[in-house]
Structure formats: structure tokens, C-alpha cells
Amino acid sequence: MDNFTFGLTMLIVGMGGTLLTLWLLALLIKGITQLFPVEDNTPDNE
């Protein structure tokens, strides 16, 4: 495996790992907001 092929492989694996991590974090945040929804604290008399 020459340097160019190794570089492309590392590029694809690195970008794929980053996108996978971001996707998992988005799912985690979405799940937490489903479990603990934001309460509406605005007064109703205005």
C-alpha cells in the first residue's frame, strides 16, 4: 500500500468515524430531550 492509498484510507475512515460520532451524539441528545422535555414557564395571564 503506497502513501497515497494509505492517506485516502485514513481520510475516509477518519471522516466516517467523525460523522458516525456526530450522528450518535445527535441520537443521544434527541433521546434525552424526549425523556426530559423542556417545561414551559411562561405565565398565562399576559
mmCIF file of C-alpha atoms in Angstrom:
data_model
loop_
_atom_site.group_PDB
_atom_site.id
_atom_site.type_symbol
_atom_site.label_atom_id
_atom_site.label_comp_id
_atom_site.label_asym_id
_atom_site.label_seq_id
_atom_site.Cartn_x
_atom_site.Cartn_y
_atom_site.Cartn_z
ATOM 1 C CA MET A 1 0.000 0.000 0.000
ATOM 2 C CA ASP A 2 1.619 3.231 -1.107
ATOM 3 C CA ASN A 3 1.382 6.519 0.756
ATOM 4 C CA PHE A 4 -1.434 7.877 -1.437
ATOM 5 C CA THR A 5 -3.673 4.851 -0.859
ATOM 6 C CA PHE A 6 -2.913 4.874 2.855
ATOM 7 C CA GLY A 7 -3.715 8.596 3.031
ATOM 8 C CA LEU A 8 -7.054 8.135 1.260
ATOM 9 C CA THR A 9 -7.920 5.209 3.528
ATOM 10 C CA MET A 10 -7.154 7.253 6.641
ATOM 11 C CA LEU A 11 -9.163 10.180 5.226
ATOM 12 C CA ILE A 12 -12.241 8.037 4.597
ATOM 13 C CA VAL A 13 -12.002 6.223 7.939
ATOM 14 C CA GLY A 14 -11.436 9.477 9.832
ATOM 15 C CA MET A 15 -14.322 11.319 8.186
ATOM 16 C CA GLY A 16 -16.601 8.308 8.550
ATOM 17 C CA GLY A 17 -15.746 7.971 12.223
ATOM 18 C CA THR A 18 -16.397 11.660 12.787
ATOM 19 C CA LEU A 19 -19.771 11.575 11.039
ATOM 20 C CA LEU A 20 -20.755 8.408 12.912
ATOM 21 C CA THR A 21 -19.826 10.007 16.234
ATOM 22 C CA LEU A 22 -21.825 13.152 15.434
ATOM 23 C CA TRP A 23 -24.833 11.032 14.417
ATOM 24 C CA LEU A 24 -24.656 9.067 17.676
ATOM 25 C CA LEU A 25 -24.436 12.296 19.684
ATOM 26 C CA ALA A 26 -27.482 13.666 17.845
ATOM 27 C CA LEU A 27 -29.428 10.496 18.682
ATOM 28 C CA LEU A 28 -28.341 10.735 22.319
ATOM 29 C CA ILE A 29 -29.424 14.372 22.577
ATOM 30 C CA LYS A 30 -32.743 13.606 20.887
ATOM 31 C CA GLY A 31 -33.353 10.716 23.284
ATOM 32 C CA ILE A 32 -32.545 12.823 26.331
ATOM 33 C CA THR A 33 -34.886 15.603 25.187
ATOM 34 C CA GLN A 34 -37.626 13.009 24.700
ATOM 35 C CA LEU A 35 -37.087 11.691 28.235
ATOM 36 C CA PHE A 36 -36.809 15.126 29.861
ATOM 37 C CA PRO A 37 -38.901 17.637 27.884
ATOM 38 C CA VAL A 38 -38.470 21.363 28.442
ATOM 39 C CA GLU A 39 -41.140 22.819 30.730
ATOM 40 C CA ASP A 40 -42.962 25.942 29.593
ATOM 41 C CA ASN A 41 -42.597 28.518 32.388
ATOM 42 C CA THR A 42 -44.317 31.468 30.714
ATOM 43 C CA PRO A 43 -47.235 32.972 32.672
ATOM 44 C CA ASP A 44 -50.687 32.568 31.123
ATOM 45 C CA ASN A 45 -52.127 35.907 32.292
ATOM 46 C CA GLU A 46 -50.384 38.082 29.689
#
